[in-house]
Tab-separated table of C-alpha atoms in Angstrom:
chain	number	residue	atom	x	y	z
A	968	UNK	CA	0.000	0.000	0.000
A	969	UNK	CA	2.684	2.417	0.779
A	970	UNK	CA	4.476	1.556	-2.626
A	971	UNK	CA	0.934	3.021	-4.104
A	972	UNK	CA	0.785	5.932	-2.225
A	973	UNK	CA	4.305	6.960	-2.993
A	974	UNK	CA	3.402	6.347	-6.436
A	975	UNK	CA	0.469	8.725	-6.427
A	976	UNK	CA	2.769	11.392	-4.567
A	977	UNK	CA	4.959	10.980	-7.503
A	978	UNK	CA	1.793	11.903	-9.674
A	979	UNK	CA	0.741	14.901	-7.883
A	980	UNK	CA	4.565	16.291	-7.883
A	981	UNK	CA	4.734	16.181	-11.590
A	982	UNK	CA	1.101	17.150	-12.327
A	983	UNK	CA	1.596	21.084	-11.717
A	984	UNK	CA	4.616	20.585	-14.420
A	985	UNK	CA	2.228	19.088	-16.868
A	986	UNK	CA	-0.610	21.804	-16.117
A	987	UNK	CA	1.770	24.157	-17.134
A	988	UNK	CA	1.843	22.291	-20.882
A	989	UNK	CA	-1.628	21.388	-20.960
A	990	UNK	CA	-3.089	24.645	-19.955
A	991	UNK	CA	-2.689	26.916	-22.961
A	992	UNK	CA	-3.513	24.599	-25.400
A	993	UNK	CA	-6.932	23.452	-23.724
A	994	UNK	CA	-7.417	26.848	-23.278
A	995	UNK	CA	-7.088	27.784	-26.841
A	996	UNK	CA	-9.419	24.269	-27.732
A	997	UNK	CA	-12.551	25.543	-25.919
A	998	UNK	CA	-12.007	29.335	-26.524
A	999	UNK	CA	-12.120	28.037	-29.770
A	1000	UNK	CA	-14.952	25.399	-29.830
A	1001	UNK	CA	-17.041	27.182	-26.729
A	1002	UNK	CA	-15.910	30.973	-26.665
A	1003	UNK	CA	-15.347	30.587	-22.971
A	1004	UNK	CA	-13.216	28.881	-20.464
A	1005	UNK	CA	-15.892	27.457	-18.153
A	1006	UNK	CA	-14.911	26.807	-14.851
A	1007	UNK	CA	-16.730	23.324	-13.740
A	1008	UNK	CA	-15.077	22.102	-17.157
A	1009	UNK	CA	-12.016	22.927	-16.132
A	1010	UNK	CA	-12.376	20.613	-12.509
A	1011	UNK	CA	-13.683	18.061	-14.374
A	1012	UNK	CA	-10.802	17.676	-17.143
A	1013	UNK	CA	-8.047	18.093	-14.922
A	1014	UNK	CA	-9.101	15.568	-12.173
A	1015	UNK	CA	-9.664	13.150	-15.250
A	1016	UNK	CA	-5.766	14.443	-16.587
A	1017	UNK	CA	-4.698	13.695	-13.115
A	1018	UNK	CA	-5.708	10.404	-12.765
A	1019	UNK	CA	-4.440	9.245	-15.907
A	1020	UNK	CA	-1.647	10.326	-14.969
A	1021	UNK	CA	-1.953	8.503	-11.480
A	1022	UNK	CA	-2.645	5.236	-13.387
A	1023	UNK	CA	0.251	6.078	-16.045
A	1024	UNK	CA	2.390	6.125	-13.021
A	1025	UNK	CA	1.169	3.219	-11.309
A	1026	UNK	CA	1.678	1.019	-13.996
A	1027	UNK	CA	5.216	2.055	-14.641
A	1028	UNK	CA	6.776	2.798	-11.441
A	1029	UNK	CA	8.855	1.958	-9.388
A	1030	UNK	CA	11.193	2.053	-12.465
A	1031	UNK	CA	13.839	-0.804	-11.977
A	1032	UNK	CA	18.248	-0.265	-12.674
A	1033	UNK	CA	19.210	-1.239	-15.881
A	1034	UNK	CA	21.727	-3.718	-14.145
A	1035	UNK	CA	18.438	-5.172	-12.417
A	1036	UNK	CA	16.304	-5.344	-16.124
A	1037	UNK	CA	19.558	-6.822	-17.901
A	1038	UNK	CA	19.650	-9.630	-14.847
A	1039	UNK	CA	15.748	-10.898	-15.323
A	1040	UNK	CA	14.976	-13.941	-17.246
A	1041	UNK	CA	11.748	-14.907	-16.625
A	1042	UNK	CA	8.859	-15.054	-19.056
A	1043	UNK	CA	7.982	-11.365	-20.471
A	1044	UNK	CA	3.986	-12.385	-21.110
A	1045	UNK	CA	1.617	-14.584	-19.587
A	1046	UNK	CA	-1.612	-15.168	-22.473
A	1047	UNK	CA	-3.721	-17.735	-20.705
A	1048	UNK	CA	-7.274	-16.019	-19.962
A	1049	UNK	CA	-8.063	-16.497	-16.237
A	1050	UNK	CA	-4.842	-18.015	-15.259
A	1051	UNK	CA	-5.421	-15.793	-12.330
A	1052	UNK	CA	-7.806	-17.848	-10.313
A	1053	UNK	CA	-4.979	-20.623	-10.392
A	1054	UNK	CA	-2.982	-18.016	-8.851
A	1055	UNK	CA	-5.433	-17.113	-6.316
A	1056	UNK	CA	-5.762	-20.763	-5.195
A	1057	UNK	CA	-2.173	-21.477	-5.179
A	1058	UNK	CA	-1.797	-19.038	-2.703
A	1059	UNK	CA	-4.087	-19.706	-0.011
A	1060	UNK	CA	-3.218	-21.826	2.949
A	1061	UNK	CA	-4.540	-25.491	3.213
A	1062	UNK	CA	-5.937	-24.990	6.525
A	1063	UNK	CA	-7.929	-22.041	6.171
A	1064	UNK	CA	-8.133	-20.956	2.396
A	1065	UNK	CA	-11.179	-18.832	2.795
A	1066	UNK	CA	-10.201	-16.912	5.930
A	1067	UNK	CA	-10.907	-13.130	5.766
A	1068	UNK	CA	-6.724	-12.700	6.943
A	1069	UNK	CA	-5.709	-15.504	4.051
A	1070	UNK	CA	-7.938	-13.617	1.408
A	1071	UNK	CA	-6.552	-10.327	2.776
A	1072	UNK	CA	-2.951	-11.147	2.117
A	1073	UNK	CA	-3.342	-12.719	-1.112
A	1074	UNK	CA	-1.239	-11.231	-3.887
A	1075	UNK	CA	-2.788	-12.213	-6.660
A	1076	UNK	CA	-6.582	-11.752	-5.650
A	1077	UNK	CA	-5.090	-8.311	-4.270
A	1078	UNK	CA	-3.617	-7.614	-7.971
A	1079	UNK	CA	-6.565	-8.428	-9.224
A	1080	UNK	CA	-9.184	-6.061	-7.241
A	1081	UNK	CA	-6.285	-3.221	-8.122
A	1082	UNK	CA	-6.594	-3.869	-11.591
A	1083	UNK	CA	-10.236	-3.808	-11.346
A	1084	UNK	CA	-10.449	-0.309	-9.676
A	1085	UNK	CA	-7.781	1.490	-11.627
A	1086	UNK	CA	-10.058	1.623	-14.436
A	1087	UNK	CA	-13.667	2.052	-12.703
A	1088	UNK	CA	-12.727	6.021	-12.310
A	1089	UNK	CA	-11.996	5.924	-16.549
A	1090	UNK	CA	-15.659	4.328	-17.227
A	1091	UNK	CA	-16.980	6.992	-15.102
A	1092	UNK	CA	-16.001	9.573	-17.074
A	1093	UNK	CA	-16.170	7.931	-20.235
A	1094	UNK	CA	-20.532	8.066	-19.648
A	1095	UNK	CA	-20.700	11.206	-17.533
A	1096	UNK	CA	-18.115	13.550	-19.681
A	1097	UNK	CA	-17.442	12.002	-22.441
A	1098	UNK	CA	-20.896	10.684	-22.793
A	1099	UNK	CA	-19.930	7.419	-24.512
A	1100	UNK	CA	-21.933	4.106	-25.065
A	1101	UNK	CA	-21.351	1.169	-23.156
A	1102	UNK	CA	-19.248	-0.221	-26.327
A	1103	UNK	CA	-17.336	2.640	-26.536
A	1104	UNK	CA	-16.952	2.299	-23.220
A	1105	UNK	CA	-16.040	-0.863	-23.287
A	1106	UNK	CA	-13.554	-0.483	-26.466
A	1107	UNK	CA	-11.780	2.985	-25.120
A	1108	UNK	CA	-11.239	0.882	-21.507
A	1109	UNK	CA	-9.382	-1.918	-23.145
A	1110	UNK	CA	-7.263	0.229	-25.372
A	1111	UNK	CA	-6.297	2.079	-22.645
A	1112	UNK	CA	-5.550	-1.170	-20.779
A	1113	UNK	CA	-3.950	-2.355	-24.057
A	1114	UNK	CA	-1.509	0.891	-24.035
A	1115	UNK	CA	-0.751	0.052	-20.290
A	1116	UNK	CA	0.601	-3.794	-20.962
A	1117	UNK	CA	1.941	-2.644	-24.020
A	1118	UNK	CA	4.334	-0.099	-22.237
A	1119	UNK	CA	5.378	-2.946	-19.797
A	1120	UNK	CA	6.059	-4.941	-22.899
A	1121	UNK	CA	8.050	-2.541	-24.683
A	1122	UNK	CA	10.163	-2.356	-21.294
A	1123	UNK	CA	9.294	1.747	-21.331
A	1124	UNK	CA	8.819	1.974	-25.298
A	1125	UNK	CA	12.483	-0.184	-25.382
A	1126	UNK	CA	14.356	2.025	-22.856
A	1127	UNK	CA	15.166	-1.110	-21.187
A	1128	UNK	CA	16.742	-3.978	-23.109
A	1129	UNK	CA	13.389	-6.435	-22.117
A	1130	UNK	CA	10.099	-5.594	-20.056
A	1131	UNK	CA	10.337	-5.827	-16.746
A	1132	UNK	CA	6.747	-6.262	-15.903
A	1133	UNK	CA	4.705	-9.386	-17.348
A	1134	UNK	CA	2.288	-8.473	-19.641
A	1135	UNK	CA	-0.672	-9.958	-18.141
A	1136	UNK	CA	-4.035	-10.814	-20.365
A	1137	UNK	CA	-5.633	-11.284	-17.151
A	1138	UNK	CA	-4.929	-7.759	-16.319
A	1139	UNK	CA	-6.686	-6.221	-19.494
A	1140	UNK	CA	-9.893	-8.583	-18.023
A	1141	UNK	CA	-9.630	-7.126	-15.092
A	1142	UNK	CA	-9.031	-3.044	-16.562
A	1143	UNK	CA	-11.911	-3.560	-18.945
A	1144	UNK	CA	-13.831	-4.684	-16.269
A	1145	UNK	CA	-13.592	-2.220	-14.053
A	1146	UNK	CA	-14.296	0.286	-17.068
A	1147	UNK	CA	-17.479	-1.424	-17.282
A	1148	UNK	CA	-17.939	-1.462	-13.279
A	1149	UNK	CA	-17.889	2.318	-13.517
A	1150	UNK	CA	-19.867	3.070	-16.340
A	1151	UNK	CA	-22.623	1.140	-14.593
A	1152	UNK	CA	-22.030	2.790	-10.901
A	1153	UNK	CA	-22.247	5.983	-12.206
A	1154	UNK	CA	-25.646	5.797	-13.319
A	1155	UNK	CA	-27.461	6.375	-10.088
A	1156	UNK	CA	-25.796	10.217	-10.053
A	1157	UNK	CA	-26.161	11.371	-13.362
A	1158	UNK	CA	-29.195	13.310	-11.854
A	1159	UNK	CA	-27.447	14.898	-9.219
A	1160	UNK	CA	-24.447	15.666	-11.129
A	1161	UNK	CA	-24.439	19.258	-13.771
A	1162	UNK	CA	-25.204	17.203	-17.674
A	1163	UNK	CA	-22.180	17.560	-20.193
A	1164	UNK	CA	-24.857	19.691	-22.397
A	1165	UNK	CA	-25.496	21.559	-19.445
A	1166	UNK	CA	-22.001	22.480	-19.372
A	1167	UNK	CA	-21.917	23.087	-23.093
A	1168	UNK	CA	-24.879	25.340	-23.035
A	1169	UNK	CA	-23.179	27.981	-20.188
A	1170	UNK	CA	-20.026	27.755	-22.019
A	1171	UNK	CA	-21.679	29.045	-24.990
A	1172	UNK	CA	-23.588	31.218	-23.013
A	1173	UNK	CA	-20.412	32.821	-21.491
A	1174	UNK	CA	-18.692	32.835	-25.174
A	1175	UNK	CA	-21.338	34.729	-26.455
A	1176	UNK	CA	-19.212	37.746	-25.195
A	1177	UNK	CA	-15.703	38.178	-26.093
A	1178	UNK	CA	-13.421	37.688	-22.826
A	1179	UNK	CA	-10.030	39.572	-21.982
A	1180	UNK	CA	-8.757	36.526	-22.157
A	1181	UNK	CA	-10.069	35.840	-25.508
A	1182	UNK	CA	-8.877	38.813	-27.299
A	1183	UNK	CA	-5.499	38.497	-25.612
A	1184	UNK	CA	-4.919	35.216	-27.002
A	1185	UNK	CA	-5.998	36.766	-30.992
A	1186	UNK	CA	-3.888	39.711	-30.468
A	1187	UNK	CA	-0.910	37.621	-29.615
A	1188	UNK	CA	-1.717	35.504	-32.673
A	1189	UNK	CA	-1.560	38.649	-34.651
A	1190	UNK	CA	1.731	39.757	-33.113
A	1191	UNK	CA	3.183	36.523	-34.585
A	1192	UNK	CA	1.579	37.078	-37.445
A	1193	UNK	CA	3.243	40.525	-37.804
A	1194	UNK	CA	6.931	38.887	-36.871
A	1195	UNK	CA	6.304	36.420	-39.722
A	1196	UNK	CA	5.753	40.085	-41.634
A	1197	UNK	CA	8.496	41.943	-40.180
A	1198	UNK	CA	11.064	40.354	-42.723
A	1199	UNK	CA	9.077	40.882	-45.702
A	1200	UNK	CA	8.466	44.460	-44.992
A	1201	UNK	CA	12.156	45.284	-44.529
A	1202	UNK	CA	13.043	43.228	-47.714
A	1203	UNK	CA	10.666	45.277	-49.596
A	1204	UNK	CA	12.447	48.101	-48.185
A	1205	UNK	CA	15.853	47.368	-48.847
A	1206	UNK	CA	14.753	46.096	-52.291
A	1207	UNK	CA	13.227	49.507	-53.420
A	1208	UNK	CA	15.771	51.591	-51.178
A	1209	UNK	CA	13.206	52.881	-49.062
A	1210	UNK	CA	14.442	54.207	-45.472
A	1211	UNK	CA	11.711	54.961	-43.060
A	1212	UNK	CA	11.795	56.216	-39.654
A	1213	UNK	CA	10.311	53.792	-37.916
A	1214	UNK	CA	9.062	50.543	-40.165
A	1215	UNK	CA	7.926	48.921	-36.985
A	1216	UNK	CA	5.096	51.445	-36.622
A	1217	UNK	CA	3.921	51.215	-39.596
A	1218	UNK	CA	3.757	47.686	-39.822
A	1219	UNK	CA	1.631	47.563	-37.026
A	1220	UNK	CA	-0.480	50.291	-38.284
A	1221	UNK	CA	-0.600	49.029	-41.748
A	1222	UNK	CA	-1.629	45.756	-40.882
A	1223	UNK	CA	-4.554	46.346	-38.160
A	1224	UNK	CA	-5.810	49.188	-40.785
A	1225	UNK	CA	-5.713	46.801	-43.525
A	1226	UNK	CA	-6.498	43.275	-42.242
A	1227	UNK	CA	-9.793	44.007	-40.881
A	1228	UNK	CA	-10.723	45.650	-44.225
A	1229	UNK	CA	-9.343	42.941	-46.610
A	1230	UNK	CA	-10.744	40.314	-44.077
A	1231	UNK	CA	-14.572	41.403	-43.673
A	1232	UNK	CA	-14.087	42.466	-39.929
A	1233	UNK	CA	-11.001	39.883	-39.006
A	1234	UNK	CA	-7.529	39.812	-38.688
A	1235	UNK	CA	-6.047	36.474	-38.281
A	1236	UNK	CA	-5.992	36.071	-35.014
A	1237	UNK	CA	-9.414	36.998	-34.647
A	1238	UNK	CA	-10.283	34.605	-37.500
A	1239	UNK	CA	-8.518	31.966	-35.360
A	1240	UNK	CA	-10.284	32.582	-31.954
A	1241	UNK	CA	-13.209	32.742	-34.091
A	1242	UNK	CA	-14.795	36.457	-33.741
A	1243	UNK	CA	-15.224	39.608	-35.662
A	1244	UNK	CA	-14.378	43.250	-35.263
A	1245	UNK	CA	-17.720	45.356	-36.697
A	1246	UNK	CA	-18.857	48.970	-36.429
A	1247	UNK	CA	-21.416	50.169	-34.220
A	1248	UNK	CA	-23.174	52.200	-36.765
A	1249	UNK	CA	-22.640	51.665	-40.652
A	1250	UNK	CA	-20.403	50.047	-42.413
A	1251	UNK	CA	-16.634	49.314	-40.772
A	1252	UNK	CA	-14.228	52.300	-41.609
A	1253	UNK	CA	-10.202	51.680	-42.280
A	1254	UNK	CA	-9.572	54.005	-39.370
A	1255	UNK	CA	-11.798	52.412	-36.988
A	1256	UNK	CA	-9.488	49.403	-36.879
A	1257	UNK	CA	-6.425	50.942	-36.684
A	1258	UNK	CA	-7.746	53.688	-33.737
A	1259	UNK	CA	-9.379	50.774	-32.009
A	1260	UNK	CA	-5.680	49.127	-31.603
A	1261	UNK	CA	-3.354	52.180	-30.993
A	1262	UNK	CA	-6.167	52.786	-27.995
A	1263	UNK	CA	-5.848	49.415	-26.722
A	1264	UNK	CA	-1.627	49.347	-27.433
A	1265	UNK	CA	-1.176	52.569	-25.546
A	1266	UNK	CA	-3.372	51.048	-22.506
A	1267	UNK	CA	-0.711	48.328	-22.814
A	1268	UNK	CA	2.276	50.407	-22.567
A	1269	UNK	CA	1.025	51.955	-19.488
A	1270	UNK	CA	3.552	50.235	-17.028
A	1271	UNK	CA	6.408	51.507	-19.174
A	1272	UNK	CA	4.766	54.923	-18.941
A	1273	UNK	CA	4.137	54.819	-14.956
A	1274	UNK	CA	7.803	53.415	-14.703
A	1275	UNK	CA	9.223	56.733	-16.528
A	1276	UNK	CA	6.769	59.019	-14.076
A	1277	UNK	CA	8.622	57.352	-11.087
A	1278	UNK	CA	11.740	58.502	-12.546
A	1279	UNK	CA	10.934	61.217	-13.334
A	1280	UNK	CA	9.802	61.998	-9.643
A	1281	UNK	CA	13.084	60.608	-8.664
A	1282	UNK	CA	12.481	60.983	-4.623
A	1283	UNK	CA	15.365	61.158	-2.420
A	1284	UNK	CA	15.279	57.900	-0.672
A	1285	UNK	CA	14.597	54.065	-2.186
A	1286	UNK	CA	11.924	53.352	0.114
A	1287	UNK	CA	9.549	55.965	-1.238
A	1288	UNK	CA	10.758	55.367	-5.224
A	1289	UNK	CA	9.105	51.397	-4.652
A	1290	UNK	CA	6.374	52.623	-2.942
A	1291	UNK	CA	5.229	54.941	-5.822
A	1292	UNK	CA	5.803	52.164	-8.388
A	1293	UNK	CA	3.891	49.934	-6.351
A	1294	UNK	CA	0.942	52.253	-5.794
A	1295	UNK	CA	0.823	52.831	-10.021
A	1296	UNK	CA	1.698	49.203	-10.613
A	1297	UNK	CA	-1.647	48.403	-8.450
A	1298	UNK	CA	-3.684	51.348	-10.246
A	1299	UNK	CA	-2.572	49.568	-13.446
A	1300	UNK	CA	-3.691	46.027	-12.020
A	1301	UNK	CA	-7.098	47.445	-10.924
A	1302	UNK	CA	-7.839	48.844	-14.303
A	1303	UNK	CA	-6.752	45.666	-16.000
A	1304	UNK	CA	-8.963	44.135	-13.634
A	1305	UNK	CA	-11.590	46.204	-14.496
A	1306	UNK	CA	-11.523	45.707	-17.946
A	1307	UNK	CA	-11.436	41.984	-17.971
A	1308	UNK	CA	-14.794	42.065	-15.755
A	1309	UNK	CA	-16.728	44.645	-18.221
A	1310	UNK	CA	-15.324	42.448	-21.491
A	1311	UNK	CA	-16.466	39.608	-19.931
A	1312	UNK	CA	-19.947	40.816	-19.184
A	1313	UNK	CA	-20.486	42.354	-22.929
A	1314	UNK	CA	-20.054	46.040	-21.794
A	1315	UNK	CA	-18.148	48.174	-24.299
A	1316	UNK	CA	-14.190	49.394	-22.989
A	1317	UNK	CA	-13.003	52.933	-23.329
A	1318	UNK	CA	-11.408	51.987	-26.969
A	1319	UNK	CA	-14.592	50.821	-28.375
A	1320	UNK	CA	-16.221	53.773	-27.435
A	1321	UNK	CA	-14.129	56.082	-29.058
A	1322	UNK	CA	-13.518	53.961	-31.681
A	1323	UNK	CA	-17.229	53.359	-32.634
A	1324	UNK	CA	-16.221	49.667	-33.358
A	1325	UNK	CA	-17.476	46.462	-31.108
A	1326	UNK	CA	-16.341	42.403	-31.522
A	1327	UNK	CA	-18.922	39.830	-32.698
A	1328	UNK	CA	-18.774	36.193	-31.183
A	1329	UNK	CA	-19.191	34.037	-34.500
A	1330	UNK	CA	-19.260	30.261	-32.697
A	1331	UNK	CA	-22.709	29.330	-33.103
A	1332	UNK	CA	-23.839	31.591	-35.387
């Protein structure tokens, strides 16, 4: 038992780590697919990313020296269905086989009730998330169990010269099993539990405005976009002997004039997250774009401009220098704040206003 628990330790150590990987890109998926990053959603995926990776771990660790691997010679597979219940028998005492104790401390009925359970949290969220059939269910529970015996075989995807683990058939009866056991168990609290279209439906509901978030993630698209640019501009440049003062600036306001126009409303990374810039009366204007942006750039090059004020006030002693840039480095937060709340409720920001322009959620219509 303690071999398990250091196991899952192990799991919940590296788990931050691969939150760090997995976030961005699952955000990106379901600002994508839903408009909004949905907070229930978010529980539910990463306790089901968690205990894969639990199970992951359990089935591969502890991980053995090579020394040790290189000294094994016994057999790598064992393919006989059931062989397990000879196992089971073999090891219970002669004088008391049924015994609660003798059952208790039997290894292989043991290794079988853990391979059971291991999976019954994966059929669970096969019907309740993932909303599967019971053959799917079924199917997806025995690949996954397939994947597991298939690493032991490998011996870690042939990092070791031979498995050390036996791949077990018995243990993908037991893995698909307890798939099944928890698709069926589950059943009783579908009711109590929020529905996956539940879920859906205030994810869509949320995504009907554009988030902060949202438009952060498009304007960093477009940024990347514009980097891809950068070369081509100066080329043309240099080609045609042009020397301007300051080709970054107008490659920024060349292409948030232009893309919208050229693009019915889009640039690309709005395209990409799936939403479109439109005027609030008439037709969109070339301006509107670009005014729209240079507003929103200059409220992101605030901090530069609160860091030259606290220069510039340049008070005698240190303490008083951090405090100021702490008290405008907090204003700054609280507007940022600010403006993340009113996005995400649909309320127009101070550069849509002026700019007469306002951003369309096109996922679902």
């Amino acid at each position: 038992m303690n071999a398990y628990l250091d196991v899952i330790m192990n799991a919940l150590l590296v788990f931050p780590l691969m939150a760090m990987v997995f976030t961005l890109p699952y955000i990106i998926y379901n600002y994508r697919k839903y408009g909004s990053v949905f907070s229930m959603r978010i529980l539910i995926v990463y306790s089901f990313v968690l205990y894969l990776l639990c199970a992951y771990f359990l089935v591969i660790l502890p991980l053995p020296s090579m020394q040790e691997v290189e000294l094994m010679s016994g057999p790598s597979t064992q393919l006989i269905p059931l062989h397990f219940l000879a196992d089971i028998v073999k090891e219970m005492p002669a004088d008391q086989p049924f015994s609660f104790f003798s059952l208790l401390h039997n290894r292989a009925l043991l290794q079988m009730l853990f391979n059971i359970v291991m999976t019954i949290p994966f059929g669970i969220y096969l019907r309740y998330y993932f909303r599967c059939s019971f053959r799917k269910c079924v199917l997806y529970t025995f690949l996954l169990s397939l994947f597991f015996e298939l690493t032991q075989l490998s011996g870690l995807y042939f990092i070791y010269p031979r498995s050390y683990r036996l791949f077990d058939v018995d243990d993908l009866l037991g893995n698909t099993l307890g798939g099944i056991i928890g698709y069926g168990i589950i059943q009783p609290f579908l009711r109590l539990l929020p529905a996956r279209a539940q879920l859906d439906r205030r994810s869509y509901e949320r995504g009907m405005f554009v988030s902060f978030g949202r438009r952060l993630i498009a304007f960093i698209a477009d940024l990347l976009v514009m980097t891809l640019l950068g070369p081509l501009l100066y080329g043309m440049l240099a080609f045609l002997r042009l020397q301007l003062p300051s080709s970054a600036l107008l490659l920024f306001c060349g292409y948030f004039a232009l893309t919208p126009v050229l693009l019915h409303g889009q640039t690309p990374g709005m395209r990409f997250m799936r939403f479109r810039l439109i005027a609030l009366r008439g037709r969109l204007k070339w301006w509107q774009p670009l005014l729209r942006y240079v507003l929103s750039g200059a409220f992101l090059l605030l901090p530069w401009l609160f860091g030259q004020i606290a220069q510039m006030l340049q008070p005698s002693g240190v303490p008083l220098n951090l405090f100021i840039r702490a008290a405008l480095g907090i204003v700054y937060l609280l507007m940022l704040g600010r403006m993340t709340y009113l996005a995400g409720q649909g309320r127009m920001l101070f550069f849509e206003r002026i700019s007469g322009t306002r951003l369309k959620n096109l996922i679902g219509t």
